[in-house]
Short mmCIF file of C-alpha atoms in Angstrom, two decimals:
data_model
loop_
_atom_site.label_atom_id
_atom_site.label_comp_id
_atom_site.label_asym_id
_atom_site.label_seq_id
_atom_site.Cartn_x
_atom_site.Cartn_y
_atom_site.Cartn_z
CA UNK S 1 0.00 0.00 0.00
CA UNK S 2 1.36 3.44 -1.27
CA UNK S 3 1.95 5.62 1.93
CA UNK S 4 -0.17 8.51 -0.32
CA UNK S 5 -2.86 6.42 1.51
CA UNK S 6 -3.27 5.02 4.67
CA UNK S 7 -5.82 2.00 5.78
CA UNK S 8 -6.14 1.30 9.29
CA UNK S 9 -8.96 -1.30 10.76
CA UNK S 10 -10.20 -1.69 14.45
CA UNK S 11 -13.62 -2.97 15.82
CA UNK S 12 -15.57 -3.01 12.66
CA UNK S 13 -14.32 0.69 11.34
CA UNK S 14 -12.21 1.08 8.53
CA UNK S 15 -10.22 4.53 7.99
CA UNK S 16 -9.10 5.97 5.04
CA UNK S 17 -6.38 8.78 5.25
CA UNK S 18 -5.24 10.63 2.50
CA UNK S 19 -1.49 11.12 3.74
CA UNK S 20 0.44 13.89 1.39
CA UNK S 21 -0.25 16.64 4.31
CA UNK S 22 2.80 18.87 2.87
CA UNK S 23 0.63 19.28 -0.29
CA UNK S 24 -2.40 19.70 2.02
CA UNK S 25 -3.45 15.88 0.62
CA UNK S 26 -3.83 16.68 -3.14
CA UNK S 27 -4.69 13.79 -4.79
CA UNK S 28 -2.37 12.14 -7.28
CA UNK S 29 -3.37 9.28 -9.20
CA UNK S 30 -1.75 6.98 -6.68
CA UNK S 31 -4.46 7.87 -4.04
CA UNK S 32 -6.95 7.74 -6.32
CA UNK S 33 -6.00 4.23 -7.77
CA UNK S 34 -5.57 2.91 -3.89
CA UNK S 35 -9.07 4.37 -3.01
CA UNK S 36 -10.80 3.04 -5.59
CA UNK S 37 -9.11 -0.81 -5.06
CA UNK S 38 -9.99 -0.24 -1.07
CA UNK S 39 -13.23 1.17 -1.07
CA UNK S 40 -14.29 -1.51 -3.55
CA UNK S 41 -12.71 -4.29 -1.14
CA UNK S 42 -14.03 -2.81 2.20
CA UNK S 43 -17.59 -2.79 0.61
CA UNK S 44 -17.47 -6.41 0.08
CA UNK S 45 -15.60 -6.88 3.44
CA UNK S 46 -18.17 -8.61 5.73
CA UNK S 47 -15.66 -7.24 8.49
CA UNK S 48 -16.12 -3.90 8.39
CA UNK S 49 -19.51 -1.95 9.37
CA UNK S 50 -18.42 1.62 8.61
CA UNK S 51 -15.92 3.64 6.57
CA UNK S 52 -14.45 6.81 7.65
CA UNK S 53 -12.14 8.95 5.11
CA UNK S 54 -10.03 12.01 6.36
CA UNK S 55 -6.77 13.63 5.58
CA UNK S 56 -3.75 13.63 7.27
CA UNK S 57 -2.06 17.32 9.18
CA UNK S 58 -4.07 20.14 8.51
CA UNK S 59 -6.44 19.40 5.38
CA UNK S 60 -8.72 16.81 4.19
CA UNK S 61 -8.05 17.12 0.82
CA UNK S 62 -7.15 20.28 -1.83
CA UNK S 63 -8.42 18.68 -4.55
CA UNK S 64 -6.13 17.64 -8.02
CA UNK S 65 -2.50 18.28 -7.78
CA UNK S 66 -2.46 21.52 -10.11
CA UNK S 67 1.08 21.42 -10.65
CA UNK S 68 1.09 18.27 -11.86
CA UNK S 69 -1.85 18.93 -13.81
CA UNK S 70 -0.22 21.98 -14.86
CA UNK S 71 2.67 20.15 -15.53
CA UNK S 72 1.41 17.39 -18.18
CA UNK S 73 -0.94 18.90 -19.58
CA UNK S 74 -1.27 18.34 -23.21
CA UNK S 75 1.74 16.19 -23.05
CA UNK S 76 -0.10 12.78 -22.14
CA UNK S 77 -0.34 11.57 -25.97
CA UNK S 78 -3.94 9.82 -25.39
CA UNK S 79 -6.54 11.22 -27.39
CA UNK S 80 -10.05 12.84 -25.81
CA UNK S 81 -11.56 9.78 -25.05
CA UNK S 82 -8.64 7.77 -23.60
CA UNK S 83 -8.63 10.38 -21.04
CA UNK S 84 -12.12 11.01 -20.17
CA UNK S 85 -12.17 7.08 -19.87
CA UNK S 86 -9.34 7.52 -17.75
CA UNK S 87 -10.60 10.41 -15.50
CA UNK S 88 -14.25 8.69 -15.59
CA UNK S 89 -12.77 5.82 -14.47
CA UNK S 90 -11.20 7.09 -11.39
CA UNK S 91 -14.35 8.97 -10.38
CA UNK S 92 -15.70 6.11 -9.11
CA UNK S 93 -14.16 6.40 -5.91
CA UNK S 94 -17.26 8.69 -5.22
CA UNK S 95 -19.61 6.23 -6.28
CA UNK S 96 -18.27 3.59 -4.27
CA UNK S 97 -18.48 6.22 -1.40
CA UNK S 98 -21.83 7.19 -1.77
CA UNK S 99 -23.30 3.36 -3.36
CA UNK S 100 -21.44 1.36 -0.46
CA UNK S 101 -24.07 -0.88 1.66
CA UNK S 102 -22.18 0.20 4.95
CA UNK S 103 -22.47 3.96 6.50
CA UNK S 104 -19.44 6.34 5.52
CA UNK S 105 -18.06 9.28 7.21
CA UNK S 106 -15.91 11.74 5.78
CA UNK S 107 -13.88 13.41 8.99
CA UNK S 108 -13.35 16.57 7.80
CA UNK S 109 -10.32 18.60 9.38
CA UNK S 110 -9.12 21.75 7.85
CA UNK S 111 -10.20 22.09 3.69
CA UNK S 112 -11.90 20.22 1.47
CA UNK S 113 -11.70 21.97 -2.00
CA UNK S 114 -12.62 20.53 -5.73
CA UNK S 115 -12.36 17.15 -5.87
CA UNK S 116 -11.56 17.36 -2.14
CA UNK S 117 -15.12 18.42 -1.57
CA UNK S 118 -16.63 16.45 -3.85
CA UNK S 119 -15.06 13.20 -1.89
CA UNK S 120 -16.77 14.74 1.21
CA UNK S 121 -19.95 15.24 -0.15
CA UNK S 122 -19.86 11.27 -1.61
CA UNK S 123 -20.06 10.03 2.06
CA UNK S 124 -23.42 9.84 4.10
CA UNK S 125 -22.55 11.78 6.94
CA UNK S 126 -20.18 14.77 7.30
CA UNK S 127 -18.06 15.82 10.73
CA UNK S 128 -16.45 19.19 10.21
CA UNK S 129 -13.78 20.18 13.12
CA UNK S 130 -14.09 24.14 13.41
CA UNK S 131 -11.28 25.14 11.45
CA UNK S 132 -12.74 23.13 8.34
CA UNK S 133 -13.52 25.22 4.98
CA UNK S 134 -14.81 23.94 1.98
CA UNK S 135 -14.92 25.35 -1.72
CA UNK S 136 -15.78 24.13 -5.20
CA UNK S 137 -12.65 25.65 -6.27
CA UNK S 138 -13.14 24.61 -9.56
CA UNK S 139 -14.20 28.02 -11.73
CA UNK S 140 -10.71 29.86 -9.68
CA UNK S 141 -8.90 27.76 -12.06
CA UNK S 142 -10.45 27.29 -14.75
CA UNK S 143 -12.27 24.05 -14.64
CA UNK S 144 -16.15 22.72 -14.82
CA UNK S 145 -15.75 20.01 -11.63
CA UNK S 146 -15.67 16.21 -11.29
CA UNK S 147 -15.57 13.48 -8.40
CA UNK S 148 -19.76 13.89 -8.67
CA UNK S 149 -19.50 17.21 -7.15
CA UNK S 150 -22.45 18.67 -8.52
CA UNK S 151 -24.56 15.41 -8.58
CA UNK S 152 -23.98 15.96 -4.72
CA UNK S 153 -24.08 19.88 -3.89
CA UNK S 154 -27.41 19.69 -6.16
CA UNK S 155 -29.00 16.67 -3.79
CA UNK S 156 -27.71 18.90 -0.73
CA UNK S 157 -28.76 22.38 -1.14
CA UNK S 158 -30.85 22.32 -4.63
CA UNK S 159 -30.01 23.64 -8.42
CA UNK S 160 -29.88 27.24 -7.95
CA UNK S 161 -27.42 27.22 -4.49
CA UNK S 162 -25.12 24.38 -6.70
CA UNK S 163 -25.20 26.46 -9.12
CA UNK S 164 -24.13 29.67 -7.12
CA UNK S 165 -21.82 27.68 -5.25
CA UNK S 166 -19.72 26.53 -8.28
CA UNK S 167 -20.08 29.88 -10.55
CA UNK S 168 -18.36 31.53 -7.51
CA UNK S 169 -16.34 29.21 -5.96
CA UNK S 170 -17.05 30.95 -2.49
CA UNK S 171 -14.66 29.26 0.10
CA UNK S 172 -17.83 28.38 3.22
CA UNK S 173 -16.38 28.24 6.72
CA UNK S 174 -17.78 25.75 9.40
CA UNK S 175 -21.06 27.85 10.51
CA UNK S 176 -21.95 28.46 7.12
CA UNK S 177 -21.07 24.60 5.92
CA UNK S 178 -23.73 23.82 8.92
CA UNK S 179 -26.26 26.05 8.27
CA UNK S 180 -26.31 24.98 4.70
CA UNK S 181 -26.75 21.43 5.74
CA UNK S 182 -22.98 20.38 4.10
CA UNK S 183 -22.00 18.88 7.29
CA UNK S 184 -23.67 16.67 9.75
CA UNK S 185 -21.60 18.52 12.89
CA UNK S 186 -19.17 20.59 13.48
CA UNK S 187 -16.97 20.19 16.60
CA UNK S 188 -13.76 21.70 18.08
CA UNK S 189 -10.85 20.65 16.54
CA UNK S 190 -9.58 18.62 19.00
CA UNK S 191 -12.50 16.68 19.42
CA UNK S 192 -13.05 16.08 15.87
CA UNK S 193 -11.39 12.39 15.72
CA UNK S 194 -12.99 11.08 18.93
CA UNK S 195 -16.35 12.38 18.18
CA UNK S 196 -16.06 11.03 14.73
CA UNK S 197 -15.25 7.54 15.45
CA UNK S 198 -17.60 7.22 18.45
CA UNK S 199 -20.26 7.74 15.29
CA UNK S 200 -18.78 5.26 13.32
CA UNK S 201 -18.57 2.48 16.11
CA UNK S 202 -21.91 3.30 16.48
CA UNK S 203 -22.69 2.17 13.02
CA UNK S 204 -20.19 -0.62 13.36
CA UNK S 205 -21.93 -2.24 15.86
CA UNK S 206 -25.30 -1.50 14.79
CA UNK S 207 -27.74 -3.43 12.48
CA UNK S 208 -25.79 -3.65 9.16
CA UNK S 209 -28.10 -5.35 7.32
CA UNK S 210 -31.22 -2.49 8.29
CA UNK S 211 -28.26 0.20 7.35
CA UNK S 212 -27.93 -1.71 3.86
CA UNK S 213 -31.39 -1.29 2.72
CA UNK S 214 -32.12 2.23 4.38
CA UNK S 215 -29.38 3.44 1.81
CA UNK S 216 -30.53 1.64 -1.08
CA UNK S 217 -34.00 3.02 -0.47
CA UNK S 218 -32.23 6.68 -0.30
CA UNK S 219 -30.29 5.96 -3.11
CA UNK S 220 -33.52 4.85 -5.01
CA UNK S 221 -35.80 7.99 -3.92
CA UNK S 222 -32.96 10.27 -5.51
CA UNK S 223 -33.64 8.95 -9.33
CA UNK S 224 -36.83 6.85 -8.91
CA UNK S 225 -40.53 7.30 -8.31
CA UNK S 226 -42.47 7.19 -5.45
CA UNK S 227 -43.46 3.83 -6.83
CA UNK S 228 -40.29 2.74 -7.37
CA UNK S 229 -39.51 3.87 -3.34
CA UNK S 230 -42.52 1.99 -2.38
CA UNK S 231 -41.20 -1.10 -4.38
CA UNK S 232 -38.00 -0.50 -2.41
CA UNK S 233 -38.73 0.06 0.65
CA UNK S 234 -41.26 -2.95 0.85
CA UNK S 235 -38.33 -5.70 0.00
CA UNK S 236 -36.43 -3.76 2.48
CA UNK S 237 -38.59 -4.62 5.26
CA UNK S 238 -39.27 -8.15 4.18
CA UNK S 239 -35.52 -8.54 4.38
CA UNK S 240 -34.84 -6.79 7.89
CA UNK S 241 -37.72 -8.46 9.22
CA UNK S 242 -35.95 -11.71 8.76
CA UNK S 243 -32.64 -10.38 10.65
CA UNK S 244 -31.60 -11.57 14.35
CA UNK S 245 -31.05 -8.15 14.86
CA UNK S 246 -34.11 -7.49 14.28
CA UNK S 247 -35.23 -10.15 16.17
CA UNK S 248 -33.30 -8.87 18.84
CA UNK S 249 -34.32 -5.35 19.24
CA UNK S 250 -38.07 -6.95 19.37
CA UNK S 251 -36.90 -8.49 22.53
CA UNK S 252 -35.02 -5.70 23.81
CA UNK S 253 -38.08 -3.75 23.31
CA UNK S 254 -40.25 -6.04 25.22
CA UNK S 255 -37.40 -6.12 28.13
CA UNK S 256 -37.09 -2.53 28.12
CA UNK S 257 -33.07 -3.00 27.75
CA UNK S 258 -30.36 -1.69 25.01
CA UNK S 259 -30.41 -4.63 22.24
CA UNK S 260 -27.12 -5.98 20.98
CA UNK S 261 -26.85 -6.30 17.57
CA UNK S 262 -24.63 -8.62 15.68
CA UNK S 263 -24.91 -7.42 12.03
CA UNK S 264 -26.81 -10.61 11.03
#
């Protein structure tokens, strides 16, 4: 594993650090290759009940490496297509992110800008420490955004905020990423890694099979129909009804006690 990216594992929680803090984490296409193979294996992992992705030292992520982009560009000698394949292909990062059948967090400490933000926003839950700042970025240099970006600002705050929110590039602080609903929480910055993975053993130990199906149907009522939600959501319960940990939280009801769940 390239040391651009860092996987640790403990009690059910993976985490995901993006570890080039002297370029504030921008992402080369090391990182991106080694998120994309993890992500992709920690979604099939029966292991692991929750994700978390931060950045190491004082940023989450600053987006593409401009200097390198800066630095190549037009000298790749792939037409077009080979690189929009290329590019397309290593956007899925943010679908695994967002399509994974386990909870993810993004922890966000310091920035999160372009592609940096876009990785946030691809996660189901968002913990900002107080310093953190996020910005589309994109339009300050020249560029029309990728990572799913605007699929995901537009499902947050609607078409005409994306749309102000990329044409200007406005750099949002941690009140105004809260207010705006960007962020789940925002905490002090020293606080920011317990309170996030107190969340995500939450998850981890919670009923993975219920989390699973509430994200489907989510993922479902952003494209579908209501019938198609109803469709959904009706397997879903069939299937969770079957679960011991459903089963479980029946009886804990009934005891009036905390149930333990077991992810089965």
């Amino acid at each position: 594993m390239s040391e651009e990216l860092l996987l640790s594992v403990e009690s059910g929680v993976a985490v995901l650090t993006l570890n080039r803090p002297e370029r504030l984490n921008a992402l080369t296409r090391t990182m991106l290759s080694g998120l994309h193979t993890h992500l992709a294996a920690l979604a099939e992992d029966p292991e692991i009940g929750c994700v978390v992705l931060t950045g190491s030292g004082r940023a989450f992520c600053s987006g593409g490496d401009v200097r390198v982009q800066a630095s190549v560009a037009g000298k790749s000698g792939q037409s077009p297509e080979q690189r929009t394949d290329q590019l397309r292909a290593s956007m899925e990062a943010s679908r695994l992110l967002h399509d994974m059948p386990k909870p993810t967090i993004a922890m966000v400490n310091g920035v999160a800008a372009g592609a940096g933000m876009s990785l946030a926003l691809a996660c189901d839950l968002r913990i900002a420490g107080e310093s953190a700042r996020m910005t589309t970025a994109f339009a300050k240099v020249g560029l029309s955004g990728d990572y799913g970006g605007t699929y995901f600002l537009t499902q947050l705050v609607g078409p005409s905020k994306a749309r102000e929110l990329y044409l200007t590039a406005e750099l949002l602080d941690a009140p105004r990423l809260l207010k705006l609903g960007l962020v789940t929480q925002v905490v002090h910055d020293d606080a920011l890694a317990a309170e996030t993975m107190a969340l995500a053993n939450k998850f981890a130990s919670g009923p993975r099979v219920a989390y699973r199906y509430i994200k489907r149907n989510i993922e479902v009522a952003e494209a579908g129909t209501l019938s198609d939600a109803l469709d959904s959501e009706a397997y879903g319960m069939l299937r969770t009804r079957e679960t011991a940990d459903h089963a479980e939280a029946a009886r804990a009801f009934v005891e009036k006690r905390v149930p333990v769940f077991t992810g089965r």
